[in-house]
mmCIF file of C-alpha atoms in Angstrom:
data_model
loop_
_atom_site.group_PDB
_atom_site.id
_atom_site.type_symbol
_atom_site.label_atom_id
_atom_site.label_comp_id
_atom_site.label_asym_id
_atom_site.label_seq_id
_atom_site.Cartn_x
_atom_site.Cartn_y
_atom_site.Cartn_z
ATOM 1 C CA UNK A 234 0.000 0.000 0.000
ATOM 2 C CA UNK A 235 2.974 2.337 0.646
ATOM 3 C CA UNK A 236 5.095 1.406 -1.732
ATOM 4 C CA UNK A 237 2.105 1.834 -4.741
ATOM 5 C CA UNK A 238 1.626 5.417 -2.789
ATOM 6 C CA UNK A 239 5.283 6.393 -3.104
ATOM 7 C CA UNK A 240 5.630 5.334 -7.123
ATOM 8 C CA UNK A 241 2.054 7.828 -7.620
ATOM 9 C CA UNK A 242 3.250 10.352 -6.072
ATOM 10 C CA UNK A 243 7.118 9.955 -7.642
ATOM 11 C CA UNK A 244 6.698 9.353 -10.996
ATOM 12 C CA UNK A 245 4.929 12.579 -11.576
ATOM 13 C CA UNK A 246 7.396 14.342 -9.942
ATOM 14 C CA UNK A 247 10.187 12.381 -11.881
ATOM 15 C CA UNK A 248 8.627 12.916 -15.242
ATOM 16 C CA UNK A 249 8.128 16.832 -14.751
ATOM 17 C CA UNK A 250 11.915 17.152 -13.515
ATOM 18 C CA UNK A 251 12.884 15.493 -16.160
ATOM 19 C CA UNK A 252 11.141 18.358 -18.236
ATOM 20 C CA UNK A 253 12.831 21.080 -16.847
ATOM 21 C CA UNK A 254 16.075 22.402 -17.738
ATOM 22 C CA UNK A 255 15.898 26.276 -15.953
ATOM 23 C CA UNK A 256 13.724 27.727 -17.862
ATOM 24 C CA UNK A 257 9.999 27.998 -18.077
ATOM 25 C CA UNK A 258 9.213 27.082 -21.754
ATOM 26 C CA UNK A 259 10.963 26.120 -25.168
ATOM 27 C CA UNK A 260 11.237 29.350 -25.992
ATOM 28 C CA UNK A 261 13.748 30.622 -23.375
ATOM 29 C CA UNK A 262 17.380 29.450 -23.969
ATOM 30 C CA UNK A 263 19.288 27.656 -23.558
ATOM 31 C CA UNK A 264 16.866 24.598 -23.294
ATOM 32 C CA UNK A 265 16.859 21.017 -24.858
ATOM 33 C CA UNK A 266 16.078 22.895 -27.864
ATOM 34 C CA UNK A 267 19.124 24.725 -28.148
ATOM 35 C CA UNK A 268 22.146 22.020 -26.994
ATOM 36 C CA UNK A 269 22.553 24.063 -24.436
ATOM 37 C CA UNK A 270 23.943 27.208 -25.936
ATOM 38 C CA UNK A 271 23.271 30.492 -24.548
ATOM 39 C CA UNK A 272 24.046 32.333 -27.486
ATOM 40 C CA UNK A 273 20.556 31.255 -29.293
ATOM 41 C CA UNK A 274 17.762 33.338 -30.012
ATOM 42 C CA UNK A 275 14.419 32.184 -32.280
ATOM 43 C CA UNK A 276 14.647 33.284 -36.080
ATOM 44 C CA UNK A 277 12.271 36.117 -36.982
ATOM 45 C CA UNK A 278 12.375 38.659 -39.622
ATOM 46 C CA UNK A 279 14.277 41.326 -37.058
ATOM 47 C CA UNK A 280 16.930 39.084 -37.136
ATOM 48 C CA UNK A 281 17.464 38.662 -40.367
ATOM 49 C CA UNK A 282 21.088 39.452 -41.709
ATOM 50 C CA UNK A 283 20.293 40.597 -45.288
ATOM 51 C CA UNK A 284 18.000 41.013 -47.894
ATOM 52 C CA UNK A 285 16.108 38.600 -49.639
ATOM 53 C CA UNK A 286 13.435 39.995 -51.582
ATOM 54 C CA UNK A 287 13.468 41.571 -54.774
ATOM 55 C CA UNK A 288 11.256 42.996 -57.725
ATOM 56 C CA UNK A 289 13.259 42.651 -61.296
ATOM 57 C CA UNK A 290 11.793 44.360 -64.752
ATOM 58 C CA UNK A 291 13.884 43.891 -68.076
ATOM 59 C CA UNK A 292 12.857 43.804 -71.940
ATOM 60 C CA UNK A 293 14.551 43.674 -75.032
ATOM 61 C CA UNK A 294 14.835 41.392 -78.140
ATOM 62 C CA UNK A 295 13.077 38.388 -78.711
ATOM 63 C CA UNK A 296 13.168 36.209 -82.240
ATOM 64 C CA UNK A 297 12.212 32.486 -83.461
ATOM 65 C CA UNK A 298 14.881 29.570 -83.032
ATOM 66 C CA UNK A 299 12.638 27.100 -84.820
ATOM 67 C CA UNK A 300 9.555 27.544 -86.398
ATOM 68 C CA UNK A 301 7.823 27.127 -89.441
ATOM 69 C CA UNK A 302 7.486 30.785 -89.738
ATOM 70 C CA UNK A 303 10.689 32.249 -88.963
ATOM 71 C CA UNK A 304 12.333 35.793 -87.844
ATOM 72 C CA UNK A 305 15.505 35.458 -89.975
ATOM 73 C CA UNK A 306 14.596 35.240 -94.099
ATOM 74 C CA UNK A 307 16.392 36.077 -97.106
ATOM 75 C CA UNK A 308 19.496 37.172 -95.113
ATOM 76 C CA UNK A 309 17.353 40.010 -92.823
ATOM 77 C CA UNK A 310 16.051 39.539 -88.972
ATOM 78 C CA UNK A 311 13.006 40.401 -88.252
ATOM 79 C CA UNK A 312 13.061 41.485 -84.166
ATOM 80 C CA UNK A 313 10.636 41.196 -82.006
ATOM 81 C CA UNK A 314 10.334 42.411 -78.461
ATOM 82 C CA UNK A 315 9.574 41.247 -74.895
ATOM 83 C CA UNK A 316 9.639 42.594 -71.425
ATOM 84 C CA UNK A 317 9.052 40.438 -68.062
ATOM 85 C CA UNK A 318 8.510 41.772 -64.651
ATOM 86 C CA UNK A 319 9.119 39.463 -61.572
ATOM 87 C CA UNK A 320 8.731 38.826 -58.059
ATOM 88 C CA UNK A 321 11.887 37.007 -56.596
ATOM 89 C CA UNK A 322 12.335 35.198 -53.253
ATOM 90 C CA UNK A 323 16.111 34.091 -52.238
ATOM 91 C CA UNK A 324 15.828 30.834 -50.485
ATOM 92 C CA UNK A 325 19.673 30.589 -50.178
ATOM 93 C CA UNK A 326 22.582 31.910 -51.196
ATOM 94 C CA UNK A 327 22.720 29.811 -54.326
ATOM 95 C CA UNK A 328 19.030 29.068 -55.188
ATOM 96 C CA UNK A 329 15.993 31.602 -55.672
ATOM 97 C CA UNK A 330 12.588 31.399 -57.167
ATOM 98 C CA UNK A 331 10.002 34.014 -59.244
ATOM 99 C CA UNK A 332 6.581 34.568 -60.143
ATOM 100 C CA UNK A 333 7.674 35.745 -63.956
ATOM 101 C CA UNK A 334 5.165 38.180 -66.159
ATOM 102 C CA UNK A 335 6.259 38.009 -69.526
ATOM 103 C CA UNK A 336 4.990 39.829 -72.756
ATOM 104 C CA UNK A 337 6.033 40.419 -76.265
ATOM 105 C CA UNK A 338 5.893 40.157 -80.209
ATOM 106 C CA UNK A 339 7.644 38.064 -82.938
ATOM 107 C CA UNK A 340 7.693 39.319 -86.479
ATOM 108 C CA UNK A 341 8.198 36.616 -88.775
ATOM 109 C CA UNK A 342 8.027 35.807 -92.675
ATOM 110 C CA UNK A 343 8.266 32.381 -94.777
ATOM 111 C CA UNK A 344 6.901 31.084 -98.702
ATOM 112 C CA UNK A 345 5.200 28.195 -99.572
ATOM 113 C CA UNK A 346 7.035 25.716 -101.653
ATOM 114 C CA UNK A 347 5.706 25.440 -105.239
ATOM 115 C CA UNK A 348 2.505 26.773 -107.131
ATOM 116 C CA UNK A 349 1.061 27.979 -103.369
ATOM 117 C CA UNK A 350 3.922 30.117 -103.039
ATOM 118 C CA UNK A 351 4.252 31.712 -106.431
ATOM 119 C CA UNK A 352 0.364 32.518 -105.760
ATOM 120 C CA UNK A 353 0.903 33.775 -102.032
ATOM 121 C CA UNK A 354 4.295 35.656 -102.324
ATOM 122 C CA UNK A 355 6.286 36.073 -99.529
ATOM 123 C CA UNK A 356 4.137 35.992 -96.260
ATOM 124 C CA UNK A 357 4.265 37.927 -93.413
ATOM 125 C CA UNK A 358 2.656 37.302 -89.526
ATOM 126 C CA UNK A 359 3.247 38.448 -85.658
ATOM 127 C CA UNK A 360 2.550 36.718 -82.884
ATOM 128 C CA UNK A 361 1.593 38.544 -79.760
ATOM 129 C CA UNK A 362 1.838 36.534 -76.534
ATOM 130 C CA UNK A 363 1.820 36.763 -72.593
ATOM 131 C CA UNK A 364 3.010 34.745 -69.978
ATOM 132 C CA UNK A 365 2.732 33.447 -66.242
ATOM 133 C CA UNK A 366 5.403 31.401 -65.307
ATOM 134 C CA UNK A 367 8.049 29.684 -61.629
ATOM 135 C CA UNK A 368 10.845 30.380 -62.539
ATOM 136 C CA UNK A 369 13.740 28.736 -60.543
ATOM 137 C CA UNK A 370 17.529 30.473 -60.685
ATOM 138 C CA UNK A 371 20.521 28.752 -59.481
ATOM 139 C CA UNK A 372 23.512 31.468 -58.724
ATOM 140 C CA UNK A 373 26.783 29.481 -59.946
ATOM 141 C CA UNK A 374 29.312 31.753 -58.791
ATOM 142 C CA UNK A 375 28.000 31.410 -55.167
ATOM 143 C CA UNK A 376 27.708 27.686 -55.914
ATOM 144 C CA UNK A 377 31.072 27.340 -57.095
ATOM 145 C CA UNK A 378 32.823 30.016 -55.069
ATOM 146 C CA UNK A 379 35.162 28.552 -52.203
ATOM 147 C CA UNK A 380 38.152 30.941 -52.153
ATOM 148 C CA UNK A 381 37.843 34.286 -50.208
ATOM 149 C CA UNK A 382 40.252 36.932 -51.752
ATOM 150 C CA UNK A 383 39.444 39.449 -48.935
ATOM 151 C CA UNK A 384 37.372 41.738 -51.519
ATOM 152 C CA UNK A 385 33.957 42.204 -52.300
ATOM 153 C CA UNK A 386 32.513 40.488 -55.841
ATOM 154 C CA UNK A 387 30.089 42.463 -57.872
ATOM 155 C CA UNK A 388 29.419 39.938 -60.865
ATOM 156 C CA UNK A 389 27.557 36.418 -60.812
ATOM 157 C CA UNK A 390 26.491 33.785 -63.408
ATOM 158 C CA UNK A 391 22.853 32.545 -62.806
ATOM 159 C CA UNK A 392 21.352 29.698 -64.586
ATOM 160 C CA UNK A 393 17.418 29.912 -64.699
ATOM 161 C CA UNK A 394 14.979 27.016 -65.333
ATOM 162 C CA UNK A 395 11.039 27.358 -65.108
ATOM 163 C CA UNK A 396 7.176 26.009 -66.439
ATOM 164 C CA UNK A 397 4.475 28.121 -67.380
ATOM 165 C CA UNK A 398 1.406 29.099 -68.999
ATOM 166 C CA UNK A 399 0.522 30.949 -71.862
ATOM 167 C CA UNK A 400 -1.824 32.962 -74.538
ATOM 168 C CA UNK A 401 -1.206 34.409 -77.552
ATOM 169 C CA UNK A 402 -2.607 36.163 -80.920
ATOM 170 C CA UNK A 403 -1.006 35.479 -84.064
ATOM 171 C CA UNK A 404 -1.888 37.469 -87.563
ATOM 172 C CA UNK A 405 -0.647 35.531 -91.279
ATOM 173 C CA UNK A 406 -0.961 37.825 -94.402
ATOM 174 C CA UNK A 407 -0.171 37.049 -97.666
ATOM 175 C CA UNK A 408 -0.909 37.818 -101.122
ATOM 176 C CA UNK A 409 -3.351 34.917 -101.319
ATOM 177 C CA UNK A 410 -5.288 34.664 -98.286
ATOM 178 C CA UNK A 411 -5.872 38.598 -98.378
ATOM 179 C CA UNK A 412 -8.344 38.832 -101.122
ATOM 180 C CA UNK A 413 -10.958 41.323 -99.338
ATOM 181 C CA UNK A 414 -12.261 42.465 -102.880
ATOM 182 C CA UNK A 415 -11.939 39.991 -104.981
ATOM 183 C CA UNK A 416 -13.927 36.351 -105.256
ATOM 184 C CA UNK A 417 -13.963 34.112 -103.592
ATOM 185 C CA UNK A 418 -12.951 36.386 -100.783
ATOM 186 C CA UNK A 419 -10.457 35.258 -98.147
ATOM 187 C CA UNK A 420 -9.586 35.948 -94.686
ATOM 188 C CA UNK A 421 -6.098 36.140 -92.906
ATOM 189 C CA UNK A 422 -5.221 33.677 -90.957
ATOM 190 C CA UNK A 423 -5.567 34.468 -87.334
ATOM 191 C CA UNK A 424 -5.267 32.362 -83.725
ATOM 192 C CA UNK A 425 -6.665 33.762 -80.611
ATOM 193 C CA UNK A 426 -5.268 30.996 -77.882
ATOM 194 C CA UNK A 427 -6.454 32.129 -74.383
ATOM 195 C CA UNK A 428 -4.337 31.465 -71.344
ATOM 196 C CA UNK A 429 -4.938 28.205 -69.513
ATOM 197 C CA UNK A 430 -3.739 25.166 -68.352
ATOM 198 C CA UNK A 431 -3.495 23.128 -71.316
ATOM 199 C CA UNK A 432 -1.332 25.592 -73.005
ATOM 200 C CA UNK A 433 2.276 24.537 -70.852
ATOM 201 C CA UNK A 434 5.700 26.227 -71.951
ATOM 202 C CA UNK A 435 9.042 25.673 -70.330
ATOM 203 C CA UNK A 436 12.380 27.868 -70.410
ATOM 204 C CA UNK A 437 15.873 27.854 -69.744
ATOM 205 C CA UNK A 438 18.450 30.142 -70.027
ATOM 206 C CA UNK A 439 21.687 31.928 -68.407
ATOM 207 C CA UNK A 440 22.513 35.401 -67.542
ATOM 208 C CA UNK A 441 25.083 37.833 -65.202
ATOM 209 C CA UNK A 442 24.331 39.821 -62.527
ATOM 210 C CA UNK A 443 26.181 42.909 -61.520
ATOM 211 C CA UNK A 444 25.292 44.448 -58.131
ATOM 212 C CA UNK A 445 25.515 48.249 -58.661
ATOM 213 C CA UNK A 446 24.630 49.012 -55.438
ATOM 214 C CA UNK A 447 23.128 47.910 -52.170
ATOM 215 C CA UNK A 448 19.511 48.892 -53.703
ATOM 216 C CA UNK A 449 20.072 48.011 -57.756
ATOM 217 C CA UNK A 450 21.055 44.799 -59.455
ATOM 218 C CA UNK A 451 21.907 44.763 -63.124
ATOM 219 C CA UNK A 452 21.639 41.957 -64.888
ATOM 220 C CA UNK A 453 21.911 40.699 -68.501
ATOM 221 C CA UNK A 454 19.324 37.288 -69.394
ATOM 222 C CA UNK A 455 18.975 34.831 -72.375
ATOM 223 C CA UNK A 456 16.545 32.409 -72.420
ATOM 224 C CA UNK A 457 15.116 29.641 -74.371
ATOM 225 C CA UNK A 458 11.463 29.440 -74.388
ATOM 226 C CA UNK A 459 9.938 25.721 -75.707
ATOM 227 C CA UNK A 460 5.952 26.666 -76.708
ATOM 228 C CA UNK A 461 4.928 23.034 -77.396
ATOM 229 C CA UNK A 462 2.805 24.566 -79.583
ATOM 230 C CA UNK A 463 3.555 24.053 -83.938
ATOM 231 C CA UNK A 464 0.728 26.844 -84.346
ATOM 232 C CA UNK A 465 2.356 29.463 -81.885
ATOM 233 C CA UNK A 466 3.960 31.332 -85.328
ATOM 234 C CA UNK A 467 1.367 32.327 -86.645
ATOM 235 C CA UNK A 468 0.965 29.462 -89.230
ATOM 236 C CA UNK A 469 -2.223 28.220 -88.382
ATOM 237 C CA UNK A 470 -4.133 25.191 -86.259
ATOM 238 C CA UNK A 471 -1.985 22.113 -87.345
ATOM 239 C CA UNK A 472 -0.164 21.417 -90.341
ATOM 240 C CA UNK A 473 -2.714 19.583 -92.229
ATOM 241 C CA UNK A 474 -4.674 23.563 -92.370
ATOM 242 C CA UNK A 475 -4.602 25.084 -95.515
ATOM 243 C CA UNK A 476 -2.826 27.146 -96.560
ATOM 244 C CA UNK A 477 -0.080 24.503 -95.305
ATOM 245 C CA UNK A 478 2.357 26.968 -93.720
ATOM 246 C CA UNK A 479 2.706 24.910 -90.518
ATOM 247 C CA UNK A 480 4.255 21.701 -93.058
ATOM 248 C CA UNK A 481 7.154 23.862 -94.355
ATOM 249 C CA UNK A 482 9.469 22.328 -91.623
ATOM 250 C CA UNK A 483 8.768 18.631 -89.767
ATOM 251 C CA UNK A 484 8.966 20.153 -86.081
ATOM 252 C CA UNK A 485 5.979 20.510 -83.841
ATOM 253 C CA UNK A 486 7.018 22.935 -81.459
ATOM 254 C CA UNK A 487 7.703 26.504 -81.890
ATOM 255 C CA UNK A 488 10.636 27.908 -80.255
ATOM 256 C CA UNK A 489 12.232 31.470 -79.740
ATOM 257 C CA UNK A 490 15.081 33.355 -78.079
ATOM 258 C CA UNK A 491 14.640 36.322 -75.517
ATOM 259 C CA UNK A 492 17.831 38.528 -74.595
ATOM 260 C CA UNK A 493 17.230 40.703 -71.914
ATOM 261 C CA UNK A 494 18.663 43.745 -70.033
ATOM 262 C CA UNK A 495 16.990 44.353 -66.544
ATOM 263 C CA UNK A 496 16.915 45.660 -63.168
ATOM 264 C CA UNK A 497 16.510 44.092 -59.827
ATOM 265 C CA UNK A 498 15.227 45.879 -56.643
ATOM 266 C CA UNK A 499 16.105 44.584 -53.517
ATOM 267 C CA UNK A 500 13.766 45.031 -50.509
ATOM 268 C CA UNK A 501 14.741 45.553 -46.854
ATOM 269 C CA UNK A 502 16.456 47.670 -44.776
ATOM 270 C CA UNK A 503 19.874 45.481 -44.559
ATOM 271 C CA UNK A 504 22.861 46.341 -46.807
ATOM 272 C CA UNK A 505 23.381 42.932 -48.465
ATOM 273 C CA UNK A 506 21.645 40.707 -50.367
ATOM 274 C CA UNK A 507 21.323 36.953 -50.219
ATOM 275 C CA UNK A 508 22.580 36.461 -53.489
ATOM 276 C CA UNK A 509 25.508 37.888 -52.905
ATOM 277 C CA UNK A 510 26.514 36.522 -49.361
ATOM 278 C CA UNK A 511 28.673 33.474 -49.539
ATOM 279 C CA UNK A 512 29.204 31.904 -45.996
ATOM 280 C CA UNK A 513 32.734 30.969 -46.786
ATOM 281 C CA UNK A 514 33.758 34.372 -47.838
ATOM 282 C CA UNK A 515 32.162 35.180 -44.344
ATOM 283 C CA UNK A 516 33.794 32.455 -42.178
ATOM 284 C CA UNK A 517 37.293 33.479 -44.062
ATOM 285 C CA UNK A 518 37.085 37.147 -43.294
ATOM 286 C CA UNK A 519 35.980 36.442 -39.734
ATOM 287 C CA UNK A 520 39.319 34.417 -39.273
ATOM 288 C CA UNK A 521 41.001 37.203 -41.370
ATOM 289 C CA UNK A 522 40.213 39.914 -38.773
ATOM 290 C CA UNK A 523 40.861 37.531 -35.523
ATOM 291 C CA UNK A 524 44.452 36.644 -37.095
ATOM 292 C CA UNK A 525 44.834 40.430 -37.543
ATOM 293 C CA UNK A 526 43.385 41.763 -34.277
ATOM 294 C CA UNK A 527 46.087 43.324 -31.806
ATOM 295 C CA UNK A 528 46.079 41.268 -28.172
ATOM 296 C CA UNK A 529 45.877 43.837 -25.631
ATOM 297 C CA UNK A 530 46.096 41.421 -23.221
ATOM 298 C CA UNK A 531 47.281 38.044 -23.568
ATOM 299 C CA UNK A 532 46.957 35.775 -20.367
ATOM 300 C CA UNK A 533 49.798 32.990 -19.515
ATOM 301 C CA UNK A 534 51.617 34.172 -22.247
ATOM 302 C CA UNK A 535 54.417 32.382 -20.964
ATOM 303 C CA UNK A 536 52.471 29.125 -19.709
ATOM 304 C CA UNK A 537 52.414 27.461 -16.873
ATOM 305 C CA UNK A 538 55.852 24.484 -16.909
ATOM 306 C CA UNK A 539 55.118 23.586 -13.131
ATOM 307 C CA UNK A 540 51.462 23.084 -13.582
ATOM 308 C CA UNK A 541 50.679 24.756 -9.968
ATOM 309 C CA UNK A 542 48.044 26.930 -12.147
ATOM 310 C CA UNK A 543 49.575 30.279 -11.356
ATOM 311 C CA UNK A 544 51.084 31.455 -15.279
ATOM 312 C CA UNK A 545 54.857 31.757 -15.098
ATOM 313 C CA UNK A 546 54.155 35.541 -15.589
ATOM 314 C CA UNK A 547 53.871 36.071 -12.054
ATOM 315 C CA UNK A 548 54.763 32.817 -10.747
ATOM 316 C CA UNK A 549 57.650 33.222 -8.125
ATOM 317 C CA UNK A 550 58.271 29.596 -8.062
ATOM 318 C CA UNK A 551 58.617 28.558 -11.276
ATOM 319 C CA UNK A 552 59.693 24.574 -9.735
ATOM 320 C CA UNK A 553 56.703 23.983 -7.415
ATOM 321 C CA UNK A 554 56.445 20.014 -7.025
ATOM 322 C CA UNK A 555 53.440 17.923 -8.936
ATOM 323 C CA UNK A 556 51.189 17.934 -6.077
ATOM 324 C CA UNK A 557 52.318 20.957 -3.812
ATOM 325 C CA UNK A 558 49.542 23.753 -2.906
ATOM 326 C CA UNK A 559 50.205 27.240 -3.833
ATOM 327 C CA UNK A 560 49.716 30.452 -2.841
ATOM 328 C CA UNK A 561 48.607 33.281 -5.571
ATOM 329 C CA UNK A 562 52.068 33.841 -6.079
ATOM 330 C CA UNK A 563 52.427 30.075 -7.137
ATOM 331 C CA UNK A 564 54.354 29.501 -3.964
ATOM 332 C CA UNK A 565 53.988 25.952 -2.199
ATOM 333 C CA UNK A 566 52.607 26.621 0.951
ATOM 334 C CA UNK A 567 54.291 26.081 4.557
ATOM 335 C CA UNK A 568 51.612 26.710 7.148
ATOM 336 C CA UNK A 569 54.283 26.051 10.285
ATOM 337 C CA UNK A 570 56.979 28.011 8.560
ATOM 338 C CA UNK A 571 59.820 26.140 9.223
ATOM 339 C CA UNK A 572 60.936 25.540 5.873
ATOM 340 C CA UNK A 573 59.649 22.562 4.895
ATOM 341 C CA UNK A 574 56.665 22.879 2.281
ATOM 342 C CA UNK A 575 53.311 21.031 3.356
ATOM 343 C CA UNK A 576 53.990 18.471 0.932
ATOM 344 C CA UNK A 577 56.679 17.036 2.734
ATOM 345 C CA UNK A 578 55.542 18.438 6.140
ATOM 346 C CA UNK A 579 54.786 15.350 8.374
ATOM 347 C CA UNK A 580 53.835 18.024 10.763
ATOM 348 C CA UNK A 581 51.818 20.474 9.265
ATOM 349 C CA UNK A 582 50.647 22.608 12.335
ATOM 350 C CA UNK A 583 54.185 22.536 14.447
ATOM 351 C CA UNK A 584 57.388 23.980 13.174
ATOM 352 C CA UNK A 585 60.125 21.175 13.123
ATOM 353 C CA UNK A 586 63.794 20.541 11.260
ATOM 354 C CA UNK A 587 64.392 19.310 8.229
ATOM 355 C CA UNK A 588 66.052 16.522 9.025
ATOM 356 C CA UNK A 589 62.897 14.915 11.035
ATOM 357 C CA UNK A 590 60.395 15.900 8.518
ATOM 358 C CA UNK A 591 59.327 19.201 9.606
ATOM 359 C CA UNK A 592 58.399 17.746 13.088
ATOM 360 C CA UNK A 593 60.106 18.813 16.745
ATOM 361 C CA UNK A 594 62.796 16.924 17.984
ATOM 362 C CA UNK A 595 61.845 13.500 19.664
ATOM 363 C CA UNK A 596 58.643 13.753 18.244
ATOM 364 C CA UNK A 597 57.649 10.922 16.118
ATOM 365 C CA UNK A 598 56.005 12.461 12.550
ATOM 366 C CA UNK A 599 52.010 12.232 12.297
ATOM 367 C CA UNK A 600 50.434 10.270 9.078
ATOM 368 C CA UNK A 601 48.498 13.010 6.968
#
């Protein structure tokens, strides 16, 4: 009956001792949480050590790689534009992500092969398009980076990778299908393709960043956008449509080239961004300036060869023996004063000679 008493009432207590480690929740440190470090405090935004948020616009060129249709014919390019806008989140120094906004136009001509083309001439059509897209960017220099120099970098080389969606208008005129006043009347070819989620594209692509400043980024982009789609040029739905300007080549997708010249705005108050801290270039200069810091005080400069710990910088007995106690002056102590130390003293508390082990004459020594 006692003994069941004593385990209820212990094991409680056990359990909730076992819980406590000085503190009254997780939250305080150091706890169980924190490996017992003092130097621990929870991650919130106010401790945050840099920047990483940003907003990024850019436009400039953008032309077909492969299409039926293309932007480069009888030896001239036809350029189109683009310009994106973003919203990009740093997850770590080497890897980001964006919500991408792109628009643009592509100019682009072709002929028919045979009769069809003597009759339609040389074509001409645009394609006007938008789109959503993740876009993921992996910063190589940070990734590759692993020797600090002791200077700042201001370029990078990012590598960018995303999926999206997209719509688009395309226009075809030629000499053939744009018979408004004569009979049988025709029509231009045209495509309206609304944005949704059967109309996927993906994109690749490289570019360098400069940082300007704390607030600006610069950066130059190239990318490689894959439509999926052999009707995105303009040349009509499929290539059995007639006219047949989506047969003149045997691909199905439609593919173009955007370069780029942009801006990036960092957000936040701190003076660096993510993307360009790299923690070895941090743990380096950290060792750089402790190397390089001047000791205004150095303790036991000189050690301690007796081991009595008092440093041989103020120890006045630099031969104390393994075992002897010292004073702060590191010398061995002799509470009787007659000369010989309390590690040999067989009589601690009454003076004696040497030669009968610190004890009076015709006194036999005392075990200690």
């Amino acid at each position: 009956m006692k003994l069941g008493l004593f385990l209820a009432l212990a094991f409680p207590i056990a359990f909730y001792a076992q819980d406590r480690s000085g503190v009254t929740g997780k939250n305080e440190y150091p706890n169980a949480y924190s490996s017992g470090s003092a130097k621990v405090s929870p991650f919130t935004n106010s401790s945050r050590l840099f920047k990483d948020w940003s907003i990024s616009v850019g436009g400039g060129a953008a032309v077909f790689q492969n299409a039926d249709l293309s932007s480069f014919y009888d030896g001239k390019i036809n350029l189109g534009w683009n310009g994106y806008a973003s919203i990009d989140k740093q997850i770590t120094h080497t890897f980001g992500i964006s919500v991408l906004y792109q628009m643009g136009k592509l100019n682009q001509k072709a002929m028919l092969p045979g009769a069809a083309g003597i009759a339609a001439g040389v074509a001409t059509a645009w394609t006007k398009y938008q789109q959503i897209s993740i876009l993921g960017d992996i910063n190589f220099s940070n990734l590759i980076r692993r020797v600090d120099n002791h200077s700042p970098y201001r370029w990078a080389l990012h590598g960018y990778a995303g999926v999206g969606l997209q719509g688009y208008n395309t226009l075809l005129l030629d000499n053939d299908m744009s018979r408004y006043s004569t009979v049988p009347k025709r029509i231009p070819i045209e495509i309206d393709q609304k944005l949704g989620f059967d109309t996927f594209f993906y994109q690749i692509g490289t570019g360098v960043k400069y940082n300007a400043s704390k607030l600006i980024d610069i950066e130059a982009r190239a990318m490689y956008i894959i439509t999926g789609d052999d009707s995105f040029d303009g040349g009509g739905y499929g290539k059995n449509a007639v006219p047949r300007y989506n047969a003149i080549t045997s691909g199905h997708s439609d593919n173009f080239v955007t370069v780029n010249l942009g801006l990036s705005f960092k957000l936040g108050k701190h003076d660096t961004h993510l993307a360009w801290y790299d923690p070895m270039q941090d743990i380096n200069s950290r060792i750089n300036v402790l190397e390089n810091t001047t000791d205004d005080f150095v303790v036991c400069q000189k050690g301690d060869k007796d081991n009595d710990g008092v440093c041989d910088d103020w120890d006045r007995q630099l031969d104390t023996p393994a075992g002897a106690r010292v004073d702060g002056a590191g010398v061995a102590l002799d509470m009787d004063l007659d000369g010989v130390i309390d590690l040999y003293d067989k009589c601690v508390t009454v003076p004696g000679p040497v030669e009968n082990n610190g004890c009076p004459i015709n006194t036999p020594p005392t075990n200690k």
